[in-house]
Structure formats: C-alpha cells, structure tokens
Amino acid sequence: DSGVTQTPKHLITATGQRVTLRCSPRSGDLSVYWYQQSLDQGLQFLIQYYNGEERAKGNILERFSAQQFPDLHSELNLSSLELGDSALYFCASSVSGIHTGELFFGEGSRLTVL
Amino acid sequence: EDQVTQSPEALRLQEGESSSLNCSYTVSGLRGLFWYRQDPGKGPEFLFTLYSAGEEKEKERLKATLTKKESFLHITAPKPEDSATYLCAVLPSSNTGKLIFGQGTTLQVKP
C-alpha cells in the first residue's frame, strides 16, 4: 500500500460527459502528480501541484483541468469526453516540490468512455 | 528529443533462469534514472534511483546498473512473484525536465 488513495477505481461514462477523479496523497507529501496510462502511449505526465499551486504542466489537454485543495487532496476534471480519453489515470505524490522520479502512485482510476 | 526505449517488450523465463532488461535513453542531461515495477491493475511501485554512470543498486533478486546511454535491470534466479511489468523512467536535467517513462517490459516467470 503506497498510502495514495484514488477514487473512483472504475468509471464508465458516455462521450461528451464530464467526470472528476479524486486523489489523496501520502501523509506528509505536498506534491501531487497526475499521469495518464494508455496501451499505445504508456505513462504520460499531465500536471503537478505543490502545496496548492500548479508547479509543472505536461501533455494535458485543454478539456482537462486539475486543482489541489488546502487539505492537499487533488481533483482531475475531464470534460467533453472522447473515446480516446479511455485510460488509466494515476495520481502520485512526493514530499518535494521539485519534479522528482521517486513517486508513490495510487492504484489508479480506470475510465471507460463509450 | 528526450526518449526512453525499453527492450524486450515481453520476456518469458523459467523460474531460476536469470536475465536482463534493457532501458536505452536519449536525454539532454540526466538528473536521474528510475525503475518501477507495475503489477496488473495496480499503480507503479518505485524500485531504484540511479544518478551517474557506473552506479549500481540491489534489492533482493534485482540489480540495476547505469551507463551513459542505458540501464540494465538484472534479475537473478527469478521467482513467479517477480512477474510484472518493469518500467524505466528518466528525469532530464533541463529546467522543464519532467519524468519520461518507457513503454515497459512485461516479465512472466513460470514455475
């Protein structure tokens, strides 16, 4: 158990809809990262938050947005969903605000868009 | 362009049959190279960090090594519980350096 909690574990929705994925980092970790994992693209970095502030941005679509709240949990909002958005979405956390490779990942949220 | 390539894509071993997984990388300066293990339906689990050529790290039956262009994950006398996908990732030293993952090697160890 990494200590990172993600909900929901599975989500099935239709094209055009909007969903919110939630992540609670490990106790004491201030950084939260969101990653997308699909069969053809592998693990792709989306965005990083550190102590409530956006710290780094990766290949995140404009239809996607995220935020980190004062209690350090984070939400990833996916809107106007397309079939190609079907993937595993992982949250990871770390203590440092500097982008690091030593991350603790949650078990992921599997999104299926029909 | 920063890139990470892992080979082979899949590897089948008999229990006790040692082998190595390869991770080749092209980056404009390396801040670190990382190995993760991912079980089906789970998130990646951090294994090792390597910072400079010549460095080695060990954990149980796994040993990671690093050169200037590639890293190897050596698996000695593997057991069925070592079956998983092994991911390699690099962190470039550029100002906007973000973790770049390879596609992974899926290892199956048969009893």
mmCIF file of C-alpha atoms in Angstrom:
data_model
loop_
_atom_site.group_PDB
_atom_site.id
_atom_site.type_symbol
_atom_site.label_atom_id
_atom_site.label_comp_id
_atom_site.label_asym_id
_atom_site.label_seq_id
_atom_site.Cartn_x
_atom_site.Cartn_y
_atom_site.Cartn_z
ATOM 1 C CA ASP A 1 0.000 0.000 0.000
ATOM 2 C CA SER A 2 1.592 3.262 -1.211
ATOM 3 C CA GLY A 3 -0.574 5.473 1.006
ATOM 4 C CA VAL A 4 -2.006 7.315 -2.017
ATOM 5 C CA THR A 5 -5.776 6.936 -2.349
ATOM 6 C CA GLN A 6 -7.688 7.359 -5.587
ATOM 7 C CA THR A 7 -11.420 7.291 -6.222
ATOM 8 C CA PRO A 8 -13.313 6.026 -8.058
ATOM 9 C CA LYS A 9 -11.484 2.854 -9.105
ATOM 10 C CA HIS A 10 -13.658 2.379 -12.163
ATOM 11 C CA LEU A 11 -15.792 4.802 -14.113
ATOM 12 C CA ILE A 12 -17.893 4.239 -17.223
ATOM 13 C CA THR A 13 -19.423 7.205 -18.970
ATOM 14 C CA ALA A 14 -20.517 8.458 -22.379
ATOM 15 C CA THR A 15 -18.865 10.768 -24.875
ATOM 16 C CA GLY A 16 -19.424 14.417 -24.157
ATOM 17 C CA GLN A 17 -19.774 13.909 -20.422
ATOM 18 C CA ARG A 18 -17.635 15.294 -17.587
ATOM 19 C CA VAL A 19 -16.038 13.336 -14.739
ATOM 20 C CA THR A 20 -13.980 14.163 -11.668
ATOM 21 C CA LEU A 21 -11.221 11.935 -10.327
ATOM 22 C CA ARG A 22 -10.042 12.372 -6.762
ATOM 23 C CA CYS A 23 -6.680 11.758 -5.128
ATOM 24 C CA SER A 24 -5.441 11.927 -1.539
ATOM 25 C CA PRO A 25 -1.635 11.975 -1.291
ATOM 26 C CA ARG A 26 0.503 10.156 1.259
ATOM 27 C CA SER A 27 0.551 11.769 4.662
ATOM 28 C CA GLY A 28 3.197 14.499 4.639
ATOM 29 C CA ASP A 29 3.535 14.712 0.851
ATOM 30 C CA LEU A 30 2.931 18.162 -0.596
ATOM 31 C CA SER A 31 3.217 17.368 -4.308
ATOM 32 C CA VAL A 32 0.577 15.622 -6.365
ATOM 33 C CA TYR A 33 1.133 14.441 -9.924
ATOM 34 C CA TRP A 34 -1.408 13.181 -12.439
ATOM 35 C CA TYR A 35 -0.481 10.649 -15.104
ATOM 36 C CA GLN A 36 -2.438 9.035 -17.910
ATOM 37 C CA GLN A 37 -1.649 5.464 -18.959
ATOM 38 C CA SER A 38 -2.957 4.022 -22.197
ATOM 39 C CA LEU A 39 -1.844 0.975 -24.150
ATOM 40 C CA ASP A 40 -0.384 2.943 -27.046
ATOM 41 C CA GLN A 41 1.067 5.948 -25.170
ATOM 42 C CA GLY A 42 2.364 4.444 -21.972
ATOM 43 C CA LEU A 43 2.566 6.630 -18.867
ATOM 44 C CA GLN A 44 2.204 10.300 -19.772
ATOM 45 C CA PHE A 45 2.693 13.136 -17.315
ATOM 46 C CA LEU A 46 -0.271 15.509 -17.168
ATOM 47 C CA ILE A 47 0.240 18.011 -14.367
ATOM 48 C CA GLN A 48 1.888 18.594 -10.978
ATOM 49 C CA TYR A 49 0.649 20.596 -7.997
ATOM 50 C CA TYR A 50 2.722 21.561 -4.982
ATOM 51 C CA ASN A 51 1.041 22.828 -1.842
ATOM 52 C CA GLY A 52 -1.954 24.108 -3.777
ATOM 53 C CA GLU A 53 -0.061 25.731 -6.646
ATOM 54 C CA GLU A 54 0.422 24.418 -10.161
ATOM 55 C CA ARG A 55 4.116 23.539 -10.469
ATOM 56 C CA ALA A 56 4.555 21.811 -13.824
ATOM 57 C CA LYS A 57 2.478 21.002 -16.851
ATOM 58 C CA GLY A 58 2.830 18.133 -19.285
ATOM 59 C CA ASN A 59 0.667 16.930 -22.134
ATOM 60 C CA ILE A 60 -2.607 17.914 -20.542
ATOM 61 C CA LEU A 61 -5.488 18.684 -22.900
ATOM 62 C CA GLU A 62 -7.417 21.958 -22.565
ATOM 63 C CA ARG A 63 -10.524 19.863 -21.798
ATOM 64 C CA PHE A 64 -8.770 18.619 -18.661
ATOM 65 C CA SER A 65 -8.126 20.641 -15.536
ATOM 66 C CA ALA A 66 -6.894 19.945 -12.049
ATOM 67 C CA GLN A 67 -6.593 21.593 -8.677
ATOM 68 C CA GLN A 68 -5.141 20.913 -5.258
ATOM 69 C CA PHE A 69 -7.119 21.905 -2.215
ATOM 70 C CA PRO A 70 -5.897 23.277 1.170
ATOM 71 C CA ASP A 71 -6.090 19.769 2.679
ATOM 72 C CA LEU A 72 -3.740 18.712 -0.180
ATOM 73 C CA HIS A 73 -6.147 16.366 -1.905
ATOM 74 C CA SER A 74 -6.377 16.878 -5.637
ATOM 75 C CA GLU A 75 -9.040 16.528 -8.291
ATOM 76 C CA LEU A 76 -8.647 15.972 -12.018
ATOM 77 C CA ASN A 77 -11.588 17.150 -14.076
ATOM 78 C CA LEU A 78 -12.105 15.681 -17.538
ATOM 79 C CA SER A 79 -14.772 17.305 -19.719
ATOM 80 C CA SER A 80 -16.253 16.835 -23.198
ATOM 81 C CA LEU A 81 -15.034 13.274 -23.025
ATOM 82 C CA GLU A 82 -13.996 11.447 -26.165
ATOM 83 C CA LEU A 83 -13.476 7.753 -26.827
ATOM 84 C CA GLY A 84 -9.726 8.326 -26.841
ATOM 85 C CA ASP A 85 -9.805 9.542 -23.246
ATOM 86 C CA SER A 86 -10.405 5.980 -22.081
ATOM 87 C CA ALA A 87 -7.347 5.134 -19.999
ATOM 88 C CA LEU A 88 -5.991 4.558 -16.537
ATOM 89 C CA TYR A 89 -5.439 7.780 -14.647
ATOM 90 C CA PHE A 90 -2.871 7.653 -11.880
ATOM 91 C CA CYS A 91 -2.159 10.059 -9.115
ATOM 92 C CA ALA A 92 1.253 10.074 -7.472
ATOM 93 C CA SER A 93 2.727 12.057 -4.616
ATOM 94 C CA SER A 94 6.085 13.138 -3.255
ATOM 95 C CA VAL A 95 7.386 15.319 -0.448
ATOM 96 C CA SER A 96 9.367 17.675 -2.649
ATOM 97 C CA GLY A 97 8.088 20.364 -4.949
ATOM 98 C CA ILE A 98 10.982 19.739 -7.289
ATOM 99 C CA HIS A 99 9.957 17.322 -10.024
ATOM 100 C CA THR A 100 11.306 14.004 -8.852
ATOM 101 C CA GLY A 101 11.399 10.450 -10.126
ATOM 102 C CA GLU A 102 10.759 8.883 -6.733
ATOM 103 C CA LEU A 103 6.995 8.880 -6.743
ATOM 104 C CA PHE A 104 4.369 6.978 -4.818
ATOM 105 C CA PHE A 105 1.485 6.004 -7.060
ATOM 106 C CA GLY A 106 -2.110 5.254 -6.236
ATOM 107 C CA GLU A 107 -3.917 2.291 -7.729
ATOM 108 C CA GLY A 108 -5.484 4.380 -10.453
ATOM 109 C CA SER A 109 -8.904 5.226 -11.807
ATOM 110 C CA ARG A 110 -9.918 3.286 -14.904
ATOM 111 C CA LEU A 111 -12.027 5.486 -17.163
ATOM 112 C CA THR A 112 -14.062 3.950 -19.961
ATOM 113 C CA VAL A 113 -15.784 6.310 -22.385
ATOM 114 C CA LEU A 114 -18.486 4.692 -24.517
ATOM 115 C CA GLU B 1 14.023 14.916 -28.276
ATOM 116 C CA ASP B 2 14.216 13.157 -24.910
ATOM 117 C CA GLN B 3 13.343 9.489 -25.324
ATOM 118 C CA VAL B 4 13.296 6.208 -23.408
ATOM 119 C CA THR B 5 13.186 2.802 -25.101
ATOM 120 C CA GLN B 6 12.834 -0.479 -23.249
ATOM 121 C CA SER B 7 13.561 -3.936 -24.601
ATOM 122 C CA PRO B 8 12.364 -6.542 -24.917
ATOM 123 C CA GLU B 9 8.653 -5.693 -24.806
ATOM 124 C CA ALA B 10 7.935 -9.071 -23.239
ATOM 125 C CA LEU B 11 10.107 -11.726 -21.633
ATOM 126 C CA ARG B 12 9.228 -15.221 -20.513
ATOM 127 C CA LEU B 13 11.566 -17.010 -18.131
ATOM 128 C CA GLN B 14 11.567 -20.260 -16.268
ATOM 129 C CA GLU B 15 11.900 -19.983 -12.516
ATOM 130 C CA GLY B 16 15.599 -19.670 -11.719
ATOM 131 C CA GLU B 17 16.574 -18.527 -15.227
ATOM 132 C CA SER B 18 18.464 -15.228 -14.847
ATOM 133 C CA SER B 19 18.176 -12.461 -17.451
ATOM 134 C CA SER B 20 18.403 -8.713 -18.026
ATOM 135 C CA LEU B 21 16.013 -5.987 -19.123
ATOM 136 C CA ASN B 22 17.328 -3.023 -21.082
ATOM 137 C CA CYS B 23 16.463 0.666 -20.928
ATOM 138 C CA SER B 24 18.092 2.935 -23.519
ATOM 139 C CA TYR B 25 17.719 6.660 -23.168
ATOM 140 C CA THR B 26 18.434 9.872 -25.038
ATOM 141 C CA VAL B 27 18.251 12.995 -22.916
ATOM 142 C CA SER B 28 19.891 16.385 -22.852
ATOM 143 C CA GLY B 29 21.493 15.812 -19.473
ATOM 144 C CA LEU B 30 20.379 13.198 -16.957
ATOM 145 C CA ARG B 31 19.220 14.151 -13.488
ATOM 146 C CA GLY B 32 18.266 10.577 -12.635
ATOM 147 C CA LEU B 33 17.061 7.230 -13.948
ATOM 148 C CA PHE B 34 14.340 5.320 -12.137
ATOM 149 C CA TRP B 35 12.995 1.773 -12.199
ATOM 150 C CA TYR B 36 9.451 0.881 -11.262
ATOM 151 C CA ARG B 37 7.501 -2.358 -11.026
ATOM 152 C CA GLN B 38 3.842 -2.441 -12.034
ATOM 153 C CA ASP B 39 1.507 -5.337 -11.292
ATOM 154 C CA PRO B 40 -1.679 -5.754 -13.364
ATOM 155 C CA GLY B 41 -4.370 -3.328 -12.270
ATOM 156 C CA LYS B 42 -2.040 -1.555 -9.852
ATOM 157 C CA GLY B 43 -0.019 1.621 -9.832
ATOM 158 C CA PRO B 44 3.730 1.602 -10.444
ATOM 159 C CA GLU B 45 5.880 0.850 -7.400
ATOM 160 C CA PHE B 46 9.219 2.622 -7.087
ATOM 161 C CA LEU B 47 12.263 0.326 -7.040
ATOM 162 C CA PHE B 48 15.539 2.183 -7.682
ATOM 163 C CA THR B 49 17.149 5.539 -8.452
ATOM 164 C CA LEU B 50 20.434 5.765 -10.361
ATOM 165 C CA TYR B 51 22.213 9.084 -10.800
ATOM 166 C CA SER B 52 25.515 8.521 -12.562
ATOM 167 C CA ALA B 53 27.267 6.084 -14.882
ATOM 168 C CA GLY B 54 28.775 3.168 -13.010
ATOM 169 C CA GLU B 55 26.254 3.285 -10.203
ATOM 170 C CA GLU B 56 24.546 0.057 -9.117
ATOM 171 C CA LYS B 57 21.634 -0.648 -6.776
ATOM 172 C CA GLU B 58 20.372 -4.006 -5.486
ATOM 173 C CA LYS B 59 17.187 -5.249 -3.930
ATOM 174 C CA GLU B 60 16.621 -8.953 -3.355
ATOM 175 C CA ARG B 61 16.900 -10.635 -6.789
ATOM 176 C CA LEU B 62 17.048 -7.325 -8.694
ATOM 177 C CA LYS B 63 20.125 -5.309 -9.570
ATOM 178 C CA ALA B 64 20.040 -2.087 -11.568
ATOM 179 C CA THR B 65 23.073 -0.652 -13.355
ATOM 180 C CA LEU B 66 23.650 2.544 -15.324
ATOM 181 C CA THR B 67 25.901 3.595 -18.195
ATOM 182 C CA LYS B 68 25.933 6.863 -20.130
ATOM 183 C CA LYS B 69 23.372 5.575 -22.619
ATOM 184 C CA GLU B 70 21.462 2.756 -20.980
ATOM 185 C CA SER B 71 20.442 0.973 -17.831
ATOM 186 C CA PHE B 72 20.011 -2.710 -17.150
ATOM 187 C CA LEU B 73 17.772 -4.428 -14.658
ATOM 188 C CA HIS B 74 19.325 -7.792 -13.906
ATOM 189 C CA ILE B 75 17.059 -10.444 -12.432
ATOM 190 C CA THR B 76 18.885 -13.290 -10.736
ATOM 191 C CA ALA B 77 17.131 -16.647 -10.198
ATOM 192 C CA PRO B 78 13.672 -15.125 -10.648
ATOM 193 C CA LYS B 79 10.575 -16.484 -8.957
ATOM 194 C CA PRO B 80 6.965 -16.422 -10.228
ATOM 195 C CA GLU B 81 6.235 -13.499 -7.882
ATOM 196 C CA ASP B 82 8.705 -11.397 -9.889
ATOM 197 C CA SER B 83 6.233 -11.472 -12.787
ATOM 198 C CA ALA B 84 5.214 -7.874 -13.532
ATOM 199 C CA THR B 85 5.810 -5.027 -15.939
ATOM 200 C CA TYR B 86 9.052 -3.199 -15.248
ATOM 201 C CA LEU B 87 9.121 0.474 -16.192
ATOM 202 C CA CYS B 88 12.142 2.658 -16.678
ATOM 203 C CA ALA B 89 11.914 6.439 -16.436
ATOM 204 C CA VAL B 90 14.377 9.299 -16.856
ATOM 205 C CA LEU B 91 14.379 12.796 -15.440
ATOM 206 C CA PRO B 92 16.168 15.228 -17.752
ATOM 207 C CA SER B 93 18.233 17.968 -16.166
ATOM 208 C CA SER B 94 16.692 20.734 -18.274
ATOM 209 C CA ASN B 95 14.679 23.435 -16.493
ATOM 210 C CA THR B 96 11.434 21.943 -17.715
ATOM 211 C CA GLY B 97 12.631 18.384 -17.160
ATOM 212 C CA LYS B 98 9.774 16.051 -16.370
ATOM 213 C CA LEU B 99 9.784 12.316 -15.812
ATOM 214 C CA ILE B 100 9.698 10.392 -19.083
ATOM 215 C CA PHE B 101 8.625 6.751 -18.943
ATOM 216 C CA GLY B 102 9.480 3.936 -21.298
ATOM 217 C CA GLN B 103 6.814 1.546 -22.543
ATOM 218 C CA GLY B 104 7.900 -1.176 -20.127
ATOM 219 C CA THR B 105 8.977 -4.810 -20.267
ATOM 220 C CA THR B 106 6.404 -7.382 -19.222
ATOM 221 C CA LEU B 107 8.123 -10.240 -17.438
ATOM 222 C CA GLN B 108 6.492 -13.607 -16.916
ATOM 223 C CA VAL B 109 8.265 -16.175 -14.749
ATOM 224 C CA LYS B 110 6.920 -19.697 -14.991
ATOM 225 C CA PRO B 111 7.329 -22.224 -12.165
#
